[in-house]
CSV table of C-alpha atoms in Angstrom, one decimal:
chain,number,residue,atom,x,y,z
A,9,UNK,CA,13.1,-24.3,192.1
A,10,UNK,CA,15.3,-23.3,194.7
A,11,UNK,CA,18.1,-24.9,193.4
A,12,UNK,CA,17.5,-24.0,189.7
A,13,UNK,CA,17.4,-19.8,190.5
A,14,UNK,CA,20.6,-21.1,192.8
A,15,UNK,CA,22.5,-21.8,189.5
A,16,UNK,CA,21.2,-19.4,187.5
A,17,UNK,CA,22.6,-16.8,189.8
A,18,UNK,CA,26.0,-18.3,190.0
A,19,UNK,CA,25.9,-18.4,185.9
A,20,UNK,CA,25.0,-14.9,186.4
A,21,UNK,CA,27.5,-13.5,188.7
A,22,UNK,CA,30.2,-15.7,187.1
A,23,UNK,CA,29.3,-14.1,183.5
A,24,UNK,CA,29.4,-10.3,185.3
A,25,UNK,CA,33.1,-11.6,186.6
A,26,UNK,CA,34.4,-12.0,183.1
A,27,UNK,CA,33.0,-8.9,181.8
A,28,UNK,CA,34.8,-6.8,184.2
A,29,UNK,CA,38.0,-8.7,183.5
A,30,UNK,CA,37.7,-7.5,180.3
A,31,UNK,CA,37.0,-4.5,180.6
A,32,UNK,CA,39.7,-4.1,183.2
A,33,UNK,CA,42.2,-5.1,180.6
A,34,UNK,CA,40.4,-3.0,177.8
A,35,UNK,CA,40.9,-0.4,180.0
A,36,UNK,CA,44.3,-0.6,181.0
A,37,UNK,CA,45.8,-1.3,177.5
A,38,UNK,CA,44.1,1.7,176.3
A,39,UNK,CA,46.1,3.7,179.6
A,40,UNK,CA,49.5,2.3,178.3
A,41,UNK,CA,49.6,3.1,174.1
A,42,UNK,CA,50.4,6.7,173.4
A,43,UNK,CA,50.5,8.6,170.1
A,44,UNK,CA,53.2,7.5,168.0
A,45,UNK,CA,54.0,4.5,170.2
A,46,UNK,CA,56.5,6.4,172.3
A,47,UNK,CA,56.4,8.6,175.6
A,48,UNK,CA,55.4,7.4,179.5
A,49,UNK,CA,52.4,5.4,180.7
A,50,UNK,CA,51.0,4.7,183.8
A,51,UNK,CA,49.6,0.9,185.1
A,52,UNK,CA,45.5,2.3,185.8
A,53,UNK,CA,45.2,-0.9,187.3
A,54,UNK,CA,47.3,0.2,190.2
A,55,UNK,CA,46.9,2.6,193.1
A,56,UNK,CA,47.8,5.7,193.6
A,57,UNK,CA,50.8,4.5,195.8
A,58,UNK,CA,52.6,2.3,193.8
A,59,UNK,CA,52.0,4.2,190.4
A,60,UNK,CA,55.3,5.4,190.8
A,61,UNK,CA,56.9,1.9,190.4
A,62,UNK,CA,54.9,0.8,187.5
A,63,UNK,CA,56.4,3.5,184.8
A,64,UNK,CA,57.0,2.1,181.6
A,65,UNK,CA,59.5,4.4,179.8
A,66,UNK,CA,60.3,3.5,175.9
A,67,UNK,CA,63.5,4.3,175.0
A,68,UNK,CA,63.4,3.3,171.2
A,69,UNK,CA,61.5,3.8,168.2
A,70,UNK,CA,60.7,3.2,164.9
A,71,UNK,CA,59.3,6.6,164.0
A,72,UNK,CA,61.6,8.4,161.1
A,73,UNK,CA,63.6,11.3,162.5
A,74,UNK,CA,66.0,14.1,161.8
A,75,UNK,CA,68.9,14.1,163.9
A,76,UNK,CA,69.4,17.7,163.0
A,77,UNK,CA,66.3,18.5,164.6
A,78,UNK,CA,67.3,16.2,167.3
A,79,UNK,CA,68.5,17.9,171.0
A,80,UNK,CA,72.2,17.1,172.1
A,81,UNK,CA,74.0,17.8,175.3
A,82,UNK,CA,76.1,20.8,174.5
A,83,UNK,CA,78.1,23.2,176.6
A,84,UNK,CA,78.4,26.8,176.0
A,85,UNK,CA,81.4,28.8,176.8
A,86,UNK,CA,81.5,32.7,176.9
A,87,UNK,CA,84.8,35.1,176.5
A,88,UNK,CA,83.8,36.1,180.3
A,89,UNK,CA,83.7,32.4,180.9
A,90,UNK,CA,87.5,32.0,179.5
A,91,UNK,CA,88.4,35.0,181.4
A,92,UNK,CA,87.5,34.2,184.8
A,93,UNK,CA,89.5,30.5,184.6
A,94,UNK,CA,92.2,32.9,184.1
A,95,UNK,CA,94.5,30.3,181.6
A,96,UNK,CA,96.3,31.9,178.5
A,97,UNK,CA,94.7,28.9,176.1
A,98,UNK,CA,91.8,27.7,175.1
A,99,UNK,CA,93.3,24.3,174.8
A,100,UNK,CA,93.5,24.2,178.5
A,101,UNK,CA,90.0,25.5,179.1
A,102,UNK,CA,88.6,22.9,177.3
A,103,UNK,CA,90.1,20.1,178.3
A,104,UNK,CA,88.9,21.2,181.9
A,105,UNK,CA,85.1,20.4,180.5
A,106,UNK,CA,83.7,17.4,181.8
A,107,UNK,CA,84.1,14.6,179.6
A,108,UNK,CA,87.4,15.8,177.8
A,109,UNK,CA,90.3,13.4,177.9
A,110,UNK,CA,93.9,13.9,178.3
A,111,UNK,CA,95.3,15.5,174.9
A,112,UNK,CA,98.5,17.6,174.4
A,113,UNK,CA,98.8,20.6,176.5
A,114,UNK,CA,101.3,22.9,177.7
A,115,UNK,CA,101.9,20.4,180.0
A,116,UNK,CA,103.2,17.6,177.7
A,117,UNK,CA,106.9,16.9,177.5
A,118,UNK,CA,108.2,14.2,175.5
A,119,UNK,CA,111.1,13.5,173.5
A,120,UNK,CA,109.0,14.4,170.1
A,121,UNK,CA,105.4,14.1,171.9
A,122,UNK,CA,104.5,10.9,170.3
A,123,UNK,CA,106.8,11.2,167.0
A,124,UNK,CA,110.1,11.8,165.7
A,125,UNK,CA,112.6,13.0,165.7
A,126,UNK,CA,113.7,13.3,169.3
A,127,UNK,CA,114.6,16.9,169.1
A,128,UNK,CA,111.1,17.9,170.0
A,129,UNK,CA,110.1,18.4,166.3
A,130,UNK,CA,107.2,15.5,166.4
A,131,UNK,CA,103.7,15.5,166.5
A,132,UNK,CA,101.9,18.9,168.0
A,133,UNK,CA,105.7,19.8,169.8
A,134,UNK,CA,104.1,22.5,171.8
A,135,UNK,CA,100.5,22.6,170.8
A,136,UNK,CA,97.2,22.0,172.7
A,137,UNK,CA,94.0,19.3,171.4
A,138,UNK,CA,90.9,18.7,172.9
A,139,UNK,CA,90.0,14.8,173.1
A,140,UNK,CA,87.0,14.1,174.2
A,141,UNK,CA,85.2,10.7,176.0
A,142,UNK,CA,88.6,9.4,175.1
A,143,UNK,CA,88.2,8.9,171.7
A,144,UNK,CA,91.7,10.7,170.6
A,145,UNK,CA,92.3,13.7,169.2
A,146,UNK,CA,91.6,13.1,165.8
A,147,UNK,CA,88.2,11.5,166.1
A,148,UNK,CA,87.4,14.7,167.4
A,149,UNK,CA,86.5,17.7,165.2
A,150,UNK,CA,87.2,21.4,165.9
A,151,UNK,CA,85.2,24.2,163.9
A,152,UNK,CA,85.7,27.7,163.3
A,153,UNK,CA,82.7,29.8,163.1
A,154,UNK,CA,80.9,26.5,161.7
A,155,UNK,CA,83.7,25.5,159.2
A,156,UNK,CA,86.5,22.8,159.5
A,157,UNK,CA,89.6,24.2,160.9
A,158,UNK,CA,93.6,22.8,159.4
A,159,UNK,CA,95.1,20.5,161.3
A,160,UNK,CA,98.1,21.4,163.1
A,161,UNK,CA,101.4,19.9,161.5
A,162,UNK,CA,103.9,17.2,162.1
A,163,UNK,CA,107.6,16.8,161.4
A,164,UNK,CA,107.4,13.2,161.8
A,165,UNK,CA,104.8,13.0,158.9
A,166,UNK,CA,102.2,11.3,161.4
A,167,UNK,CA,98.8,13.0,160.3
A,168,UNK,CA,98.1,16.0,163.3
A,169,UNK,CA,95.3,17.2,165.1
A,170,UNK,CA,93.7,20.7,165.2
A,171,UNK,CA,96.3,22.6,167.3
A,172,UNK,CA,93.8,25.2,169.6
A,173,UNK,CA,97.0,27.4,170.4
A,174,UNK,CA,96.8,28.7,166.5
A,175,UNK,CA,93.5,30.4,167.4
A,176,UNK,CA,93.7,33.7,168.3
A,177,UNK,CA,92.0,34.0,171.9
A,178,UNK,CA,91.0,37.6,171.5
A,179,UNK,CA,89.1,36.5,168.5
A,180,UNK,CA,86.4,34.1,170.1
A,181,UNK,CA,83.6,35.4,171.1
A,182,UNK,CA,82.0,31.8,172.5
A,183,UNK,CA,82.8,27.9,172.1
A,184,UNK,CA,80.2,25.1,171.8
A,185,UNK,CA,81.2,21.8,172.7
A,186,UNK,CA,78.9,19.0,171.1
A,187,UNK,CA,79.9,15.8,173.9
A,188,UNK,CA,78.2,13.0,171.3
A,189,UNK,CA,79.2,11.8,168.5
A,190,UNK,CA,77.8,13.2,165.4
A,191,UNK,CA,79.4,11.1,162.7
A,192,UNK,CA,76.3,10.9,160.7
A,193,UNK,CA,76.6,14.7,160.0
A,194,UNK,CA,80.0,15.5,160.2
A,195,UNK,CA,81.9,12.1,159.4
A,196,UNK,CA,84.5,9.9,161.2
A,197,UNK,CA,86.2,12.9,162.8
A,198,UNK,CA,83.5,13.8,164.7
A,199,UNK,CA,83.1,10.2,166.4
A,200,UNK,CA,83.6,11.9,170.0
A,201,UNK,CA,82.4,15.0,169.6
A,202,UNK,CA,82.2,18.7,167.9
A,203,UNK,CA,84.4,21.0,169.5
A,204,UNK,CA,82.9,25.1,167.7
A,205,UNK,CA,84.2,28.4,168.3
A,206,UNK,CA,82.5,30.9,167.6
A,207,UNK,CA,84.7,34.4,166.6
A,208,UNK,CA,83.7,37.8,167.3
A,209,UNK,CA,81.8,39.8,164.2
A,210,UNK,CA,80.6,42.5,166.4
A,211,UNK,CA,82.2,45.3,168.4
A,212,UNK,CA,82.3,49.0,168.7
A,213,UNK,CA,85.9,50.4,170.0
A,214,UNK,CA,88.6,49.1,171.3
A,215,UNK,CA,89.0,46.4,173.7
A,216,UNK,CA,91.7,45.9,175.4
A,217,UNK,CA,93.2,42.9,178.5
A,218,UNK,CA,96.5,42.1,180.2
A,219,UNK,CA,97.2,39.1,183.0
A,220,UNK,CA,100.4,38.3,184.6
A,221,UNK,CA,100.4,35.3,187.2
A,222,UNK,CA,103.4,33.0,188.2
A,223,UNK,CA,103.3,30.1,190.9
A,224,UNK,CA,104.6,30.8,194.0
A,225,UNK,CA,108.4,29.0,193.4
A,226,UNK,CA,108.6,32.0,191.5
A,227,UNK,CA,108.4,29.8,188.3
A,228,UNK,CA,105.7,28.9,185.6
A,229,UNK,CA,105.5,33.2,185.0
A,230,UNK,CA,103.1,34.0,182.3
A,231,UNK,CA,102.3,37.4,180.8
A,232,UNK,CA,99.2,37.4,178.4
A,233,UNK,CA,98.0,40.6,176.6
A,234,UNK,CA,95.0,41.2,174.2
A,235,UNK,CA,93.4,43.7,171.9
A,236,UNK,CA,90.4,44.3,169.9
A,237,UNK,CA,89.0,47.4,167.7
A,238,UNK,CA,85.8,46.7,165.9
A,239,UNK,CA,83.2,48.9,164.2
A,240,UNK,CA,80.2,48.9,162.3
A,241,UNK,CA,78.4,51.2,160.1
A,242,UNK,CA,74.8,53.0,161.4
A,243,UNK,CA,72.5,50.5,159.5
A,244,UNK,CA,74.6,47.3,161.0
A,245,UNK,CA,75.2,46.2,157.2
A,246,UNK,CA,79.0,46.4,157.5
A,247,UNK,CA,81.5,45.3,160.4
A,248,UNK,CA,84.8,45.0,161.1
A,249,UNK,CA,87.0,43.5,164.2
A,250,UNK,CA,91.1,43.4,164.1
A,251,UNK,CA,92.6,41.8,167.2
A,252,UNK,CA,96.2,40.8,168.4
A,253,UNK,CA,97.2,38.9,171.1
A,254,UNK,CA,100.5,38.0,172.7
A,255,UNK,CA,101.4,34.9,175.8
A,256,UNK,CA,104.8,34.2,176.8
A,257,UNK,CA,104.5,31.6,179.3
A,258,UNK,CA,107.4,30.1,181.4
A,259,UNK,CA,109.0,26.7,182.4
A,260,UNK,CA,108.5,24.9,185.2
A,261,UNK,CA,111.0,21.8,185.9
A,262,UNK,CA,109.7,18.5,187.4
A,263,UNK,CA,112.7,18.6,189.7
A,264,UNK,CA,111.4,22.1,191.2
A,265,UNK,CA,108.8,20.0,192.5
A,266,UNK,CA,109.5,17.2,195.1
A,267,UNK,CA,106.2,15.2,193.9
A,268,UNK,CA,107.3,14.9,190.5
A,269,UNK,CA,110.8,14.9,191.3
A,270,UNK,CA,111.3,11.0,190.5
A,271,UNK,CA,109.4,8.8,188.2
A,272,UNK,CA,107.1,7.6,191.3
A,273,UNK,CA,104.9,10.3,192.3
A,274,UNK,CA,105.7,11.2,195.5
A,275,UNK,CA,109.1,9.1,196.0
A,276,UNK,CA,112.5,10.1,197.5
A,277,UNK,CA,115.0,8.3,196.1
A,278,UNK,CA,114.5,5.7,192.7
A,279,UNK,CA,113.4,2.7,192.4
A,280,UNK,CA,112.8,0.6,189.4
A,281,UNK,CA,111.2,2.9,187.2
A,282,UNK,CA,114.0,4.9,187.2
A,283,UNK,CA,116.3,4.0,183.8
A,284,UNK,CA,119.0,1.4,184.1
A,285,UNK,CA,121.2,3.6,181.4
A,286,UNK,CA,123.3,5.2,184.1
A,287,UNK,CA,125.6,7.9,183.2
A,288,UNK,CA,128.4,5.8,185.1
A,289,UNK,CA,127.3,3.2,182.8
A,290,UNK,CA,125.8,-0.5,183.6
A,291,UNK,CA,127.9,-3.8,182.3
A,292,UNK,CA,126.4,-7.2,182.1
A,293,UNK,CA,129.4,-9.6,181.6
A,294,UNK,CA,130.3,-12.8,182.5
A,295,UNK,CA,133.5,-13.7,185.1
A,296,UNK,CA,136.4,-14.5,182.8
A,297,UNK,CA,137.6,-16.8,186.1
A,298,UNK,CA,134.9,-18.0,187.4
A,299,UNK,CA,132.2,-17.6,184.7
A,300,UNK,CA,129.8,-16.1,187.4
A,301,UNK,CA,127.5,-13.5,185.5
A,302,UNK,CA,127.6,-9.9,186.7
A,303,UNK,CA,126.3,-6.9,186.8
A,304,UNK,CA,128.0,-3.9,187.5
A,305,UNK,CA,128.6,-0.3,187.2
A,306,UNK,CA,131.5,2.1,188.1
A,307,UNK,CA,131.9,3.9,191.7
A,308,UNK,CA,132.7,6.8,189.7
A,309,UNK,CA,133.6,8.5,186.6
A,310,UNK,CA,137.3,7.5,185.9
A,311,UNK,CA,139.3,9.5,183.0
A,312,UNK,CA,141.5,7.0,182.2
A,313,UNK,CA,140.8,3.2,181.4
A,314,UNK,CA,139.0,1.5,184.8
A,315,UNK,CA,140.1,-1.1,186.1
A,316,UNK,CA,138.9,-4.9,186.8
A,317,UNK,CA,140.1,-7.7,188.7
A,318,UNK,CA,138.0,-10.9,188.3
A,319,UNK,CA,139.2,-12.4,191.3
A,320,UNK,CA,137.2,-9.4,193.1
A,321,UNK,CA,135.5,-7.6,190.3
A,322,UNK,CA,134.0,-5.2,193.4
A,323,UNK,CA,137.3,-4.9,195.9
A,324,UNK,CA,139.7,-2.3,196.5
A,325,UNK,CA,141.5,-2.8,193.3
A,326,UNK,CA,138.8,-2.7,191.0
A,327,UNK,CA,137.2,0.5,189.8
A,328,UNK,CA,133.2,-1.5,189.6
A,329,UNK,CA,131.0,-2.4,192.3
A,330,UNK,CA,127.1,-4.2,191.9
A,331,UNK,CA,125.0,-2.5,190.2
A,332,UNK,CA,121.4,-1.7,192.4
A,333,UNK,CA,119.0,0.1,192.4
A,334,UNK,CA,119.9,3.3,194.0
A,335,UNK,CA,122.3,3.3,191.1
A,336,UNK,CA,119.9,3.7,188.5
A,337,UNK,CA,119.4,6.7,186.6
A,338,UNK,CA,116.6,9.3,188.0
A,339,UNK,CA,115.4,11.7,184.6
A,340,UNK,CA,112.6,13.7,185.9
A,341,UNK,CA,114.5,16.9,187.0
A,342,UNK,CA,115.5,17.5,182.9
A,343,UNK,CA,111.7,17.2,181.7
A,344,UNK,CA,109.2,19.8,182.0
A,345,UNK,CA,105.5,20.4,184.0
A,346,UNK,CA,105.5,23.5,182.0
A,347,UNK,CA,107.0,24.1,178.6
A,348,UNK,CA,108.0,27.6,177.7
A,349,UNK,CA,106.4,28.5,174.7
A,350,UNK,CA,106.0,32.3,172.8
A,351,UNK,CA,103.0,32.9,171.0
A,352,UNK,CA,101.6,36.1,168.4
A,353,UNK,CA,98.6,35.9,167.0
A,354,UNK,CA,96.5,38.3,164.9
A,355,UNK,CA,93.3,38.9,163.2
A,356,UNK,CA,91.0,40.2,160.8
A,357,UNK,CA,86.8,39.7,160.7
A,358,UNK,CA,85.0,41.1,158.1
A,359,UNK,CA,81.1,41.1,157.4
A,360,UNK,CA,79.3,42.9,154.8
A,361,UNK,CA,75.9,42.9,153.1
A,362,UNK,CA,76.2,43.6,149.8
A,363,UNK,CA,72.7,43.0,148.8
A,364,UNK,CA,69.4,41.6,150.3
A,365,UNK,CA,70.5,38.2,149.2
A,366,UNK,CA,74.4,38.6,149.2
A,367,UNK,CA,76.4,38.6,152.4
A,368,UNK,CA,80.3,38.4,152.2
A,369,UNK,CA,82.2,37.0,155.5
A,370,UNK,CA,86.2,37.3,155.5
A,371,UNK,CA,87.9,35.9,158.2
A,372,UNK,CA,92.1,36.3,158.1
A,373,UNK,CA,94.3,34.9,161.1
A,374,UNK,CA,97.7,34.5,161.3
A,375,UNK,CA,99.9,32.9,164.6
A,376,UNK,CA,102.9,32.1,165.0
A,377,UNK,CA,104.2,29.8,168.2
A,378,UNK,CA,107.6,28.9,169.7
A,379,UNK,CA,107.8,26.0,171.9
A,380,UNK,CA,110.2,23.8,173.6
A,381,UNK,CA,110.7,20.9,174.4
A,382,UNK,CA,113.4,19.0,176.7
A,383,UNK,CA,114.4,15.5,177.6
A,384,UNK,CA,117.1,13.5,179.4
A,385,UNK,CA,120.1,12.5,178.0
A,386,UNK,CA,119.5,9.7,175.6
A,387,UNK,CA,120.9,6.0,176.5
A,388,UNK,CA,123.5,4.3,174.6
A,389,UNK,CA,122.9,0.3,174.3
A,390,UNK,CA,125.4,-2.0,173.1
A,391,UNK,CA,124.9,-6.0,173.4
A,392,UNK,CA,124.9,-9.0,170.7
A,393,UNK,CA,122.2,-6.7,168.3
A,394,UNK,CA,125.5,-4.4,167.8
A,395,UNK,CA,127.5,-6.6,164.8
A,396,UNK,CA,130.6,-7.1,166.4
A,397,UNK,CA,130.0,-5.7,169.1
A,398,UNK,CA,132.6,-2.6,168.8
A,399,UNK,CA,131.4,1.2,168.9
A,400,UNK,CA,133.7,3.5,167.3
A,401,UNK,CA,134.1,6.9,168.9
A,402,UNK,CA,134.7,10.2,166.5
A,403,UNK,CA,138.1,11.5,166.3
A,404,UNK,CA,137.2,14.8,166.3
A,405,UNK,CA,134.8,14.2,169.0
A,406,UNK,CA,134.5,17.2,172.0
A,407,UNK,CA,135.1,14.2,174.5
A,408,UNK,CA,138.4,12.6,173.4
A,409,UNK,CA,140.1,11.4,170.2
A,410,UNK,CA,139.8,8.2,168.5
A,411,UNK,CA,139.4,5.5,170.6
A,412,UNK,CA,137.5,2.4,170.1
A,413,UNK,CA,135.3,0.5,173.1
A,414,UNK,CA,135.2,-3.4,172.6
A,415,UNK,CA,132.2,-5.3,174.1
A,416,UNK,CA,132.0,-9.3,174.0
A,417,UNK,CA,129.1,-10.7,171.9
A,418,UNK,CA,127.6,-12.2,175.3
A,419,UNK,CA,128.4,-9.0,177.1
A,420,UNK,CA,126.2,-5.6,177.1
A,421,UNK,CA,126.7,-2.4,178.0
A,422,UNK,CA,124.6,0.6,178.5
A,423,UNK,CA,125.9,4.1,179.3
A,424,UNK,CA,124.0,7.4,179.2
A,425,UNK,CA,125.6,10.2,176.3
C-alpha cells in the first residue's frame, strides 16, 4: 500500500508539472501577439530585471497602408531661420542641412561646371542645387508652394537641375525638406528626397532687410537687400504680396588663400597634381645622338627659336634643362572659392476667394542672374594623335605671324596657351 499511494503521487505531481508548462507557455504566447501583429512585447516569463533585454520589436508588416498617411522625417525652415545663418541663398542654406550632399554652389568653379563649352556656359554656370543622401541633383525634387518648379538650363544641352538662386528669397515664407525618398508619390525625381518652399500669401505693409558682410582679406564682399508690401482686405478673402530682392556677391581667389593656394590643400610648392602643361612648355623627345629619351622643358621663355645641342641637351649652350616637378604648372590662383555673381529677382502673390467653392492663387516671379566663371589657361597637346604631327599658327595671330611648329611622330609636346 505504501508503495502503490508512493506512485500514485509521483503520477500526480508529474501530471501537475505538465499543466503548469502549459500554461506557462499559454500564458506567455498570449503576452507576445498584439493587435494587428505589430508593436512591442514583453517575455512574462522573465523578471523584472532582465525584461529590458527580452524586447521583441517588429519592424515589418503585412497590414495595408497609406504612405500618405505615413510620418516622415522632415525639417522645417522659417524666414527667421534663413536670416539668422546670414547667407544671401537658399541654395547654401540648404545644403548646410544634415544629410545634403555636395551640389553646385557659389562655390563651384569649373571650366563649364560639368559641361561644355569651356567658357563657363555649361551646366548650372553660377547656380545653386540641393542633392541630398547623395543621390544627385536630379533625383532630387524641388517644389514651389506644393508644385514642380523648371529646371534650371544648360548650354551644353545636358538636362539641368532646379536652380535655387531663381527663387526670390524675399518671397519664402518657410522650406520643408522631405530626407526620404518618396518615389511612389512623386516619381523618380524624388528618389532622395522632397525639397518644398513655401512662399509668403500673407502680409500687411511693407517689409523691408539689407546685409552687408565681406571676409576679413577684404574680399568675398556681399551686399543683399530685400523688400516686401503685402495686404489683405478686412474679411481675409483677398491678398496680395510684391517683393524684390537684390545680392551682388564678390570673388574670392584660391590664391588669396595659402590653403587652397595649390592643388594639395595645404601645400607650399607643387607636386604631382599640379598640370604637366607648363607655360614654358614640356617636350618628350628622343636623343637624335644617342637615342636616350628625354624630357625637358625650357629655363625660360625665349623670343626667338631655342636652342638644343644633343651632345648636352641641358648645358650652357642649350636653351632646355629636365623637366621636374617644381617645373610643373600650379592653376589654383586663376580659379575661384567664390564666384561673383549679380542677382534681381522679383515677385507677385496673389490669393482670392471668389466664391465659397472657388479660390484663385497667381503666383508671378521673374530673376535674372549673372555669374562667372574662370579657369586656367587651357593646355595645348601635340604627340602621334596630331596627323602629322605639325600645328599651324594664324597669321594674323596677336602673338606672331605665320610660323609653323614641327613635332616628330614619336615626339610630344605640351605647352600652355
Amino acid at each position: 500500500m505504501v508503495h502503490g499511494a508512493s506512485r500514485l503521487r509521483k503520477w500526480a505531481l508529474a501530471s501537475a508539472a505538465v499543466g503548469a508548462l502549459i500554461l506557462a507557455v499559454d500564458a506567455q504566447a498570449q503576452t507576445q501577439v498584439t493587435g494587428g501583429g505589430t508593436g512591442v512585447a514583453e517575455n512574462a516569463a522573465g523578471d523584472d530585471a532582465t525584461a529590458g533585454d527580452n524586447t521583441i520589436v517588429v519592424t515589418g508588416s503585412r497590414i495595408r497602408r497609406n504612405p500618405l498617411d505615413q510620418s516622415a522625417p522632415l525639417t522645417a525652415i522659417d524666414s527667421a531661420d534663413i536670416a539668422r545663418t546670414g547667407l544671401s541663398s537658399i541654395g547654401d542654406v540648404l545644403q548646410r542641412l544634415p544629410g545634403a550632399a555636395g551640389g553646385l554652389n557659389s562655390r563651384f568653379n569649373r571650366s563649364g561646371n560639368n559641361g561644355n563649352p569651356p567658357d563657363g556656359g555649361g551646366v548650372g554656370a553660377g547656380s545653386a542645387e540641393i542633392d541630398l543622401r547623395y543621390l544627385g541633383s536630379r533625383r532630387t525634387l524641388v517644389l514651389v508652394d506644393g508644385l514642380r518648379f523648371i529646371n534650371g538650363s544648360a548650354a551644353s544641352g545636358i538636362p539641368g537641375a532646379v536652380d535655387l538662386n531663381a527663387i526670390p528669397d524675399s518671397m519664402i515664407e518657410r522650406v520643408d525638406v522631405l530626407r526620404d525618398g518618396a518615389s511612389t508619390i512623386y516619381g523618380s525625381d524624388a528618389i532622395a528626397g522632397v525639397v518644398n518652399i513655401i512662399t509668403k500669401k500673407r502680409q500687411n505693409g511693407f517689409l523691408a532687410t539689407a546685409q552687408l558682410g565681406g571676409y576679413d582679406k577684404g574680399d568675398g564682399v556681399t551686399q543683399n537687400y530685400q523688400l516686401s508690401w503685402g495686404h489683405r482686405t478686412a474679411d481675409d478673402r483677398v491678398s496680395v504680396v510684391v517683393g524684390a530682392n537684390y545680392i551682388n556677391q564678390g570673388s574670392v581667389f584660391a590664391g588669396d588663400r595659402p590653403y587652397y593656394a595649390f592643388p594639395d590643400p595645404g601645400a607650399t610648392t607643387c607636386t604631382t597634381t599640379c598640370s604637366s602643361g607648363t607655360p614654358n612648355g614640356r617636350f618628350i623627345i628622343n636623343n637624335p645622338v644617342t637615342g636616350e629619351s628625354m624630357n625637358l622643358t625650357l629655363k625660360s621663355n625665349p623670343l626667338i627659336q631655342p636652342r638644343f645641342d644633343p651632345l648636352n641637351p641641358t648645358g650652357a649652350d642649350s636653351d632646355f634643362k629636365a623637366f621636374t616637378v617644381a617645373d610643373r604648372f600650379n592653376f589654383r590662383p586663376f580659379n575661384y572659392l567664390l564666384t561673383p555673381q549679380e542677382r534681381f529677382g522679383a515677385f507677385v502673390n496673389f490669393t482670392g476667394q471668389l466664391a465659397d467653392n472657388v479660390r484663385l492663387s497667381t503666383r508671378l516671379i521673374y530673376n535674372r542672374r549673372t555669374s562667372d566663371n574662370q579657369a586656367a589657361p587651357l593646355p595645348l597637346f601635340v604627340g602621334p594623335d596630331a596627323g602629322n604631327g605639325n600645328l599651324l599658327h594664324r597669321r594674323r595671330s596677336l602673338f606672331g605671324g605665320g610660323r609653323l611648329f614641327g613635332c616628330a611622330l614619336a615626339h610630344l609636346f605640351r605647352r600652355r596657351r
